[in-house]
Coordinates of C-alpha atoms and ligand atoms in Angstrom, one line a residue:
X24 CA 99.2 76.0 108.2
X25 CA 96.4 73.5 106.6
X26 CA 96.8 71.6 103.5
X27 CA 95.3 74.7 101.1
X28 CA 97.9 76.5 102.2
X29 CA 100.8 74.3 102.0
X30 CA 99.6 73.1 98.2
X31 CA 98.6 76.8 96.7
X32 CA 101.4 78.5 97.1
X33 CA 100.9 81.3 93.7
X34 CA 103.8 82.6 92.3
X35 CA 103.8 86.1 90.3
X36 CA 106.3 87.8 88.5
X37 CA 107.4 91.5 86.9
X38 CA 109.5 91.3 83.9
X39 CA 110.9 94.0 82.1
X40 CA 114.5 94.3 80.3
X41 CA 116.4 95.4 82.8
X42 CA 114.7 94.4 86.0
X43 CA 116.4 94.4 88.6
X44 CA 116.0 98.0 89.7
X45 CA 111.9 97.3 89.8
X46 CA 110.6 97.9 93.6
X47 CA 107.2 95.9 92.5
X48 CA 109.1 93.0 94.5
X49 CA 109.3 95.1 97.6
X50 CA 105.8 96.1 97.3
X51 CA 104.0 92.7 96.4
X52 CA 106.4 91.0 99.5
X53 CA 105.5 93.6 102.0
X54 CA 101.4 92.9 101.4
X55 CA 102.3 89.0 101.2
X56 CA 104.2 89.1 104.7
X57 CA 101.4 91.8 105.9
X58 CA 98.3 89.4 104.7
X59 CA 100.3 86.2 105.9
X60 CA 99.5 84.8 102.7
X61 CA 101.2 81.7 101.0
X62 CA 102.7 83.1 97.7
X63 CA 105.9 84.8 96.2
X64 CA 106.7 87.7 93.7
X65 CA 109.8 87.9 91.7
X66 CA 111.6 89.6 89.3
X67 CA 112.3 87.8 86.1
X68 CA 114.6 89.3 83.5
X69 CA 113.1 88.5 80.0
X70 CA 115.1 90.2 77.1
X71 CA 112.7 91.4 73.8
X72 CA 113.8 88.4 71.7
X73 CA 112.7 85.8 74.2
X74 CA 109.7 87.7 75.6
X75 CA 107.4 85.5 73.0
X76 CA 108.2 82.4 74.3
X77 CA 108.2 83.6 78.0
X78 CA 104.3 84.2 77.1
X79 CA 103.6 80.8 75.7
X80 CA 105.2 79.1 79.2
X81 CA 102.8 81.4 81.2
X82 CA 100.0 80.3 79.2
X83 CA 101.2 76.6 79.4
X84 CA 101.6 76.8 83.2
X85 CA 105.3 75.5 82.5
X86 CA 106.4 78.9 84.0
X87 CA 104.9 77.9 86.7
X88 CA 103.4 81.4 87.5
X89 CA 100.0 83.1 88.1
X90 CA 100.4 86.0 86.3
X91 CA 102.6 89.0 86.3
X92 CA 103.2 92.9 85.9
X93 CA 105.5 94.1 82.1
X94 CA 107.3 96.7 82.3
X95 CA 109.1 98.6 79.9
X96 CA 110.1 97.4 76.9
X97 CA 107.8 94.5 77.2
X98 CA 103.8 96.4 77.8
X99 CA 103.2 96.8 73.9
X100 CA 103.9 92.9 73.4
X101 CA 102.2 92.0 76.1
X102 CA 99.7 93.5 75.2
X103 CA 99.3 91.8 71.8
X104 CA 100.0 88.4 73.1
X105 CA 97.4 88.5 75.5
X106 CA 94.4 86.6 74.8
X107 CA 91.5 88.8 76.2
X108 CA 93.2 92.3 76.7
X109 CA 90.5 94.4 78.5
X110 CA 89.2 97.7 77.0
X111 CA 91.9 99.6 78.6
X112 CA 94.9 98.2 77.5
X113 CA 93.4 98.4 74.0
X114 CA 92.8 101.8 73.7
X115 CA 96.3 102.2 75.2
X116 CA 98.0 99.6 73.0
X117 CA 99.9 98.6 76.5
X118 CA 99.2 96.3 79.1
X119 CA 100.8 96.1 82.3
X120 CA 99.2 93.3 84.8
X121 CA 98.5 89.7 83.4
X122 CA 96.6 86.8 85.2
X123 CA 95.4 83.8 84.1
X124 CA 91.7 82.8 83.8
X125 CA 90.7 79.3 82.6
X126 CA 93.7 78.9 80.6
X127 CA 93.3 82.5 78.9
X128 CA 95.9 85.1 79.6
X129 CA 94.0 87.9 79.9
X130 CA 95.7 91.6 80.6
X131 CA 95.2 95.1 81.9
X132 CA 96.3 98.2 82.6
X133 CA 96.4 99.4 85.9
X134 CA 98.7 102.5 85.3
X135 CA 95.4 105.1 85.0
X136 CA 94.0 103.5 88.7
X137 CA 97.0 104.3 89.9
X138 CA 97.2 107.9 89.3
X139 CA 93.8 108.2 90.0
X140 CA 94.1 106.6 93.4
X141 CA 97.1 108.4 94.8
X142 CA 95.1 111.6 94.1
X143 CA 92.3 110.6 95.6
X144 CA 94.3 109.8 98.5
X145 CA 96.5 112.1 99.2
X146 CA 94.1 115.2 97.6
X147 CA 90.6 114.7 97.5
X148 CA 88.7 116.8 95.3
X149 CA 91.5 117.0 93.2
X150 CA 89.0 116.4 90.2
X151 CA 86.7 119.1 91.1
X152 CA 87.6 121.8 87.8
X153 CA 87.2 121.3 84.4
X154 CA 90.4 122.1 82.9
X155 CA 93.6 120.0 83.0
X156 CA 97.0 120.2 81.9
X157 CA 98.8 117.1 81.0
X158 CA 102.8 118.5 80.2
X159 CA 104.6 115.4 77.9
X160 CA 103.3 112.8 75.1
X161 CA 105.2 110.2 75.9
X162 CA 104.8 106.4 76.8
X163 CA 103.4 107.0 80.1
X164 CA 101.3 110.1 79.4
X165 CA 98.7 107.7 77.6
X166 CA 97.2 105.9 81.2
X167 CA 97.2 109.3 82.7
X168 CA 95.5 111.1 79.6
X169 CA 92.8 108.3 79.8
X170 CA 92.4 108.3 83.3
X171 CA 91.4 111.7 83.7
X172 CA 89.0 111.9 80.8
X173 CA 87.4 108.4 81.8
X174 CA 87.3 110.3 85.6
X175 CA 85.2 113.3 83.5
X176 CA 87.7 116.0 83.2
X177 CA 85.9 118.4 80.6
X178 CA 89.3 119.7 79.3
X179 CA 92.4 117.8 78.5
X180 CA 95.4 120.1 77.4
X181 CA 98.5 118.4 76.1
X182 CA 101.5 120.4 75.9
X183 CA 104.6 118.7 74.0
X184 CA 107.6 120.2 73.3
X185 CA 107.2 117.8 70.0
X186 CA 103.5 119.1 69.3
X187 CA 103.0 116.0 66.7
X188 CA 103.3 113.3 69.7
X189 CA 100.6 115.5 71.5
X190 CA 98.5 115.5 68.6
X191 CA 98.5 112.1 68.0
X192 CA 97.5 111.4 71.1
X193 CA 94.6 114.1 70.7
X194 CA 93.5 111.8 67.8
X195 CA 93.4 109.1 70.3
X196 CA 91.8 109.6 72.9
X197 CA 88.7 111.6 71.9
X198 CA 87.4 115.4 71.5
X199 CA 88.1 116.8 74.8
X200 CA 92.1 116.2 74.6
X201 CA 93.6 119.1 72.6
X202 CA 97.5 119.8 71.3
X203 CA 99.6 122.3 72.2
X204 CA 102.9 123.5 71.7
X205 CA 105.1 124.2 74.5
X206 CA 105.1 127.8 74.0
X207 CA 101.0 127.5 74.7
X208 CA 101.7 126.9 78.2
X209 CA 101.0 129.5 79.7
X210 CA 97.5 130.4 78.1
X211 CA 96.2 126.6 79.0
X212 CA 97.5 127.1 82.1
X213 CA 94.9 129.7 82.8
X214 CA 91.8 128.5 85.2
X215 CA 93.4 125.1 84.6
X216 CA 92.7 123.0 88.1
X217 CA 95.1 120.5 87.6
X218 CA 98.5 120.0 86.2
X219 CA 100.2 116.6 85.3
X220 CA 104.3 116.5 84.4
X221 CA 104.2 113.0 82.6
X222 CA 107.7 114.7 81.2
X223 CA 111.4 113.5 82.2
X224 CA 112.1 116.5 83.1
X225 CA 113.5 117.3 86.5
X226 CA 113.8 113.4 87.1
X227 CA 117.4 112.2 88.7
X228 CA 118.5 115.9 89.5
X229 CA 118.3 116.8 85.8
X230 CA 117.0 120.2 85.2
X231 CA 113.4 121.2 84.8
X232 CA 112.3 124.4 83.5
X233 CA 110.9 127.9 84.9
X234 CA 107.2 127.6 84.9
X235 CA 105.1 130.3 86.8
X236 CA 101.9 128.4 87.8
X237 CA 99.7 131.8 88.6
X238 CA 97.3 131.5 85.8
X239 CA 95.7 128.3 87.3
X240 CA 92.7 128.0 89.9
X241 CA 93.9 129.2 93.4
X242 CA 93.1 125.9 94.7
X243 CA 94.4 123.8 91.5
X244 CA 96.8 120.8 92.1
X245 CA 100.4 120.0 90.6
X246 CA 101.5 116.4 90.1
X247 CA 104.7 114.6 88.5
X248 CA 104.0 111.0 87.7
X249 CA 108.0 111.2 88.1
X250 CA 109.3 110.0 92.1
X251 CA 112.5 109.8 92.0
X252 CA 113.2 112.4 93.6
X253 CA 110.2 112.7 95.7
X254 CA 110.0 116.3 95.4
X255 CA 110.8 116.6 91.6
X256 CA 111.8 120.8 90.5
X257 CA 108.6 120.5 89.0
X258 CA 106.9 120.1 92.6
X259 CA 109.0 122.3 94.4
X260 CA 108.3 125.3 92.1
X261 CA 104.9 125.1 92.4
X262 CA 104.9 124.2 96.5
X263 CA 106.7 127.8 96.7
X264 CA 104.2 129.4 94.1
X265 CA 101.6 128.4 96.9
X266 CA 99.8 125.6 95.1
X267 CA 98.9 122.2 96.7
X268 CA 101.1 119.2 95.3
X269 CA 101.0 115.6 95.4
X270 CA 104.3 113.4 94.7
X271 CA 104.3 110.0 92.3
X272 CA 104.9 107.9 94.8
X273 CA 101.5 106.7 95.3
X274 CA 100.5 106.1 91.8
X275 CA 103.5 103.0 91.5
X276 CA 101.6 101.8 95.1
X277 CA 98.5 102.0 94.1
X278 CA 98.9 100.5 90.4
X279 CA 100.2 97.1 92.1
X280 CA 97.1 96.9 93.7
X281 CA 94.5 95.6 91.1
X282 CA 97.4 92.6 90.1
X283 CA 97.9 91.2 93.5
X284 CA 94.4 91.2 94.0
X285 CA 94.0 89.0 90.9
X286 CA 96.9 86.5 91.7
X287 CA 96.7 86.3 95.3
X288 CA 93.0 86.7 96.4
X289 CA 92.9 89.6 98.9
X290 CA 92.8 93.4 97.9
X291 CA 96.2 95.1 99.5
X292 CA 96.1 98.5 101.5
X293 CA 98.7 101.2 100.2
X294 CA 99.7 102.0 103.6
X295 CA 102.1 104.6 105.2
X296 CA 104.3 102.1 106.3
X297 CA 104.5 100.8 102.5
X298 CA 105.5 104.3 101.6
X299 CA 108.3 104.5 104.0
X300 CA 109.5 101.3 103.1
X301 CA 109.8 102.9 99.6
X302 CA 111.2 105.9 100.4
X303 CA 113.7 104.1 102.4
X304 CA 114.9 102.0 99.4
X305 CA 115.1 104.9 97.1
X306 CA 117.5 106.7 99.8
X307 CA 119.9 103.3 99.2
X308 CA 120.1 104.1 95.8
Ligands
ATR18 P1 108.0 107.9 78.5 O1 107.5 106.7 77.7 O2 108.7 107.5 79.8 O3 106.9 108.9 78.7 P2 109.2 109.2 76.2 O4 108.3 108.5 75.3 O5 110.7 109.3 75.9 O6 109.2 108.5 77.6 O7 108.7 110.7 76.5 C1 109.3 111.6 77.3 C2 108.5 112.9 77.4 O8 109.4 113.9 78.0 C3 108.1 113.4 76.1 O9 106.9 114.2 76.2 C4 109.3 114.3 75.7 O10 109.0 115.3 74.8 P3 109.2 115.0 73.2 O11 108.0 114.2 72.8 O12 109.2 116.3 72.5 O13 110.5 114.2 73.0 C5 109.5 114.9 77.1 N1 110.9 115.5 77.2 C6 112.0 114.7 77.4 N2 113.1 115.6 77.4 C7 112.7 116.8 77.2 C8 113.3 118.1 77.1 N3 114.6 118.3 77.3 N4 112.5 119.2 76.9 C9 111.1 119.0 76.7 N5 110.5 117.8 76.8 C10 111.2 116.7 77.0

């Protein structure tokens, strides 16, 4: 090992309040060890009333870190602590990855390159129709409602079962995303060629509701940004109804990629191996 090596040794972090059950950790340490690069990632629990402070040691460089990922409850703060949030994370209100720059703590959000990256991988052409279907208006419907306009989906349809949250988030994000009530469903659903649970529905072996795909494109693609389980109800019922389907899994792999790029200098590779190495945690738990 030279000098460089033994002297730069970057540290990054992913708070959130709880942490511990984060797999960042297992994914930043498998491209560290992979790379045979000089660095660590950790968790680090920050509860809400100390997550102020936590920001002004990152900026200070007494934390001694790089930069980091937020998770929930902390993206909304760290987003407005940030010193140069990018366009993204503005739009969003949320950021997700911070590094610092010349002092400045600047932020992103690397949520929407996420989705977009597991689809590209595991189904290209997946953004081939017009028409999409985003099911939920919650927190983490707001990356994927972005990413898919910003990738030039002509149609966004969000269906809430609370149509003022999907409205809201029509006023947001611009004249192609329309609200809908759940009951609409099945009328957006028709020649729709892609359809997004952002929902908790079906997650942890809760129930997910009946819901007859057939009005979409033969060829249209169902996703759950939900992964535990792999396969959620949502998934399952649309493998059966004979439609192509692509699993969350990817889109927490690939979101960790633009971050460790930023504190550790090489660009990772979402692997299979990676994926296994997931999957195999998830089956602990
Ligand atoms: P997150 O930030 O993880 O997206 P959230 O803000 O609580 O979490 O949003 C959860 C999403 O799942 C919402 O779209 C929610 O619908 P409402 O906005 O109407 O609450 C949806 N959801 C959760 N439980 C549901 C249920 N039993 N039936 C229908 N939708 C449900």
């Amino acid at each position: 090992m030279d000098d460089s090596r033994e002297t730069h040794r970057p540290k990054a972090f992913v708070t959130g309040f709880p942490v511990k059950h984060s797999r960042s950790p297992l994914i930043h340490g498998y491209w560290l060890k992979m790379l045979d690069l000089p660095g660590s990632y950790q968790a680090h629990e920050v509860a809400p009333e100390g997550f102020a402070d936590f920001i002004v040691s990152l900026r200070n460089g007494s934390a001694g870190f790089v930069g980091g990922n937020v998770t929930i409850p902390h993206k909304e703060m760290a987003f407005k602590l940030a010193d140069q949030p990018d366009e993204l994370s503005e739009e969003l209100g949320a950021s997700n990855t911070l590094w610092l720059e010349d002092g400045k703590l600047l932020a992103t959000n690397t949520d929407g390159r996420g989705f977009t990256a597991n689809l590209d991988e595991r189904h290209p052409g997946w953004d081939r129709h017009d028409r999409v279907v985003v099911f939920g208006a919650g927190g983490a419907s707001r990356a994927v409602i972005q990413a898919v306009r910003d990738r030039g989906f002509k149609e966004i349809h969000v269906v809430n079962r609370t149509v003022e949250r999907a409205q809201e988030l029509a006023d947001r994000f611009g004249p192609k995303v329309h609200a809908h009530p759940t009951a609409a469903l099945a009328e957006v659903l028709t020649r729709a060629g892609l359809f997004i649970n952002t929902t908790s529905l079906g997650m942890d072996g809760e129930a997910a509701p009946a819901i007859d795909f057939s009005p979409m494109l033969s060829d249209a693609v169902v996703t759950d940004i939900v992964y535990v389980p792999l396969k959620t109800p949502i998934l399952a019922q649309a493998e059966e109804q004979g439609f192509a389907i692509v699993d969350g899994l990817g889109m927490l792999l690939h979101q960790a990629v633009p971050g460790f790029e930023k504190w550790f200098g090489r660009r990772p590779v979402v692997d299979e191996t990676l994926r296994a190495l997931i999957i195999a945690d998830m089956e602990k738990h």
